[in-house]
Amino acid sequence: MRYSGLKLWFAMRVAFFSAAISFPTLASGRPEITIITFASIGVPVGILVYHYFYKQERFVFLNVGIKKRELYLFATLFIWIVSIPMFLMNWWING
């Protein structure tokens, strides 16, 4: 995998765990709460869960030369880039 592919791999896994954390809020009937949970609380929890379950993959990133800060920033920006259009689309549809 290339350098950018590894960062995207990390961001997609963090987004998956973030979505898993925000999924129970769908029962409230307000999708904006789910999106806000996905973008705010889900990011740090997703990073922690990723490092708990995939601790050995950290050495792949270190061997390539990707720093932790770079990974965290990329994952956060990726999730925010995904969640802002979702929030605007929800606002446009539900008013």
GROMACS .gro file of C-alpha atoms in nm:
model
   95
    1MET     CA    1   0.000   0.000   0.000
    2ARG     CA    2   0.108   0.351  -0.059
    3TYR     CA    3   0.152   0.621   0.199
    4SER     CA    4  -0.189   0.780   0.134
    5GLY     CA    5  -0.354   0.437   0.115
    6LEU     CA    6  -0.232   0.351   0.464
    7LYS     CA    7  -0.368   0.676   0.604
    8LEU     CA    8  -0.702   0.613   0.435
    9TRP     CA    9  -0.701   0.257   0.573
   10PHE     CA   10  -0.661   0.397   0.924
   11ALA     CA   11  -0.929   0.662   0.868
   12MET     CA   12  -1.180   0.409   0.737
   13ARG     CA   13  -1.133   0.183   1.037
   14VAL     CA   14  -1.169   0.475   1.278
   15ALA     CA   15  -1.482   0.583   1.089
   16PHE     CA   16  -1.621   0.229   1.122
   17PHE     CA   17  -1.571   0.229   1.498
   18SER     CA   18  -1.707   0.582   1.520
   19ALA     CA   19  -2.019   0.470   1.333
   20ALA     CA   20  -2.054   0.173   1.565
   21ILE     CA   21  -2.045   0.408   1.865
   22SER     CA   22  -2.301   0.647   1.715
   23PHE     CA   23  -2.538   0.374   1.588
   24PRO     CA   24  -2.741   0.340   1.913
   25THR     CA   25  -2.839   0.708   1.893
   26LEU     CA   26  -3.050   0.632   1.586
   27ALA     CA   27  -3.321   0.506   1.821
   28SER     CA   28  -3.383   0.865   1.935
   29GLY     CA   29  -3.543   0.944   1.599
   30ARG     CA   30  -3.322   1.247   1.546
   31PRO     CA   31  -3.051   1.177   1.287
   32GLU     CA   32  -2.868   1.502   1.363
   33ILE     CA   33  -2.780   1.363   1.708
   34THR     CA   34  -2.632   1.056   1.538
   35ILE     CA   35  -2.424   1.269   1.300
   36ILE     CA   36  -2.297   1.493   1.579
   37THR     CA   37  -2.208   1.187   1.789
   38PHE     CA   38  -2.031   1.034   1.488
   39ALA     CA   39  -1.824   1.348   1.430
   40SER     CA   40  -1.744   1.448   1.787
   41ILE     CA   41  -1.749   1.166   2.041
   42GLY     CA   42  -1.690   0.891   1.786
   43VAL     CA   43  -1.350   1.014   1.669
   44PRO     CA   44  -1.154   0.977   1.995
   45VAL     CA   45  -1.342   0.661   2.087
   46GLY     CA   46  -1.277   0.520   1.739
   47ILE     CA   47  -0.905   0.593   1.770
   48LEU     CA   48  -0.889   0.429   2.113
   49VAL     CA   49  -1.078   0.121   1.996
   50TYR     CA   50  -0.857   0.095   1.687
   51HIS     CA   51  -0.543   0.097   1.899
   52TYR     CA   52  -0.692  -0.155   2.137
   53PHE     CA   53  -0.786  -0.408   1.868
   54TYR     CA   54  -0.516  -0.340   1.608
   55LYS     CA   55  -0.216  -0.249   1.821
   56GLN     CA   56   0.027  -0.448   1.606
   57GLU     CA   57  -0.059  -0.249   1.293
   58ARG     CA   58   0.095   0.057   1.454
   59PHE     CA   59   0.437  -0.075   1.358
   60VAL     CA   60   0.343  -0.072   0.990
   61PHE     CA   61   0.276   0.300   1.015
   62LEU     CA   62   0.598   0.355   1.207
   63ASN     CA   63   0.803   0.162   0.950
   64VAL     CA   64   0.662   0.369   0.666
   65GLY     CA   65   0.726   0.690   0.859
   66ILE     CA   66   0.371   0.799   0.935
   67LYS     CA   67   0.345   0.973   1.272
   68LYS     CA   68   0.055   0.925   1.512
   69ARG     CA   69  -0.036   1.291   1.495
   70GLU     CA   70  -0.059   1.271   1.117
   71LEU     CA   71  -0.288   0.969   1.137
   72TYR     CA   72  -0.516   1.126   1.397
   73LEU     CA   73  -0.543   1.451   1.203
   74PHE     CA   74  -0.618   1.269   0.878
   75ALA     CA   75  -0.884   1.050   1.042
   76THR     CA   76  -1.048   1.351   1.206
   77LEU     CA   77  -1.054   1.550   0.883
   78PHE     CA   78  -1.186   1.248   0.693
   79ILE     CA   79  -1.473   1.200   0.936
   80TRP     CA   80  -1.556   1.571   0.937
   81ILE     CA   81  -1.550   1.581   0.555
   82VAL     CA   82  -1.795   1.290   0.553
   83SER     CA   83  -2.019   1.417   0.833
   84ILE     CA   84  -2.066   1.782   0.729
   85PRO     CA   85  -2.243   1.697   0.400
   86MET     CA   86  -2.451   1.436   0.585
   87PHE     CA   87  -2.556   1.700   0.838
   88LEU     CA   88  -2.642   1.953   0.566
   89MET     CA   89  -2.839   1.693   0.370
   90ASN     CA   90  -3.032   1.599   0.685
   91TRP     CA   91  -3.102   1.966   0.754
   92TRP     CA   92  -3.220   2.015   0.394
   93ILE     CA   93  -3.449   1.709   0.397
   94ASN     CA   94  -3.594   1.737   0.749
   95GLY     CA   95  -3.586   2.113   0.781
   0.00000   0.00000   0.00000
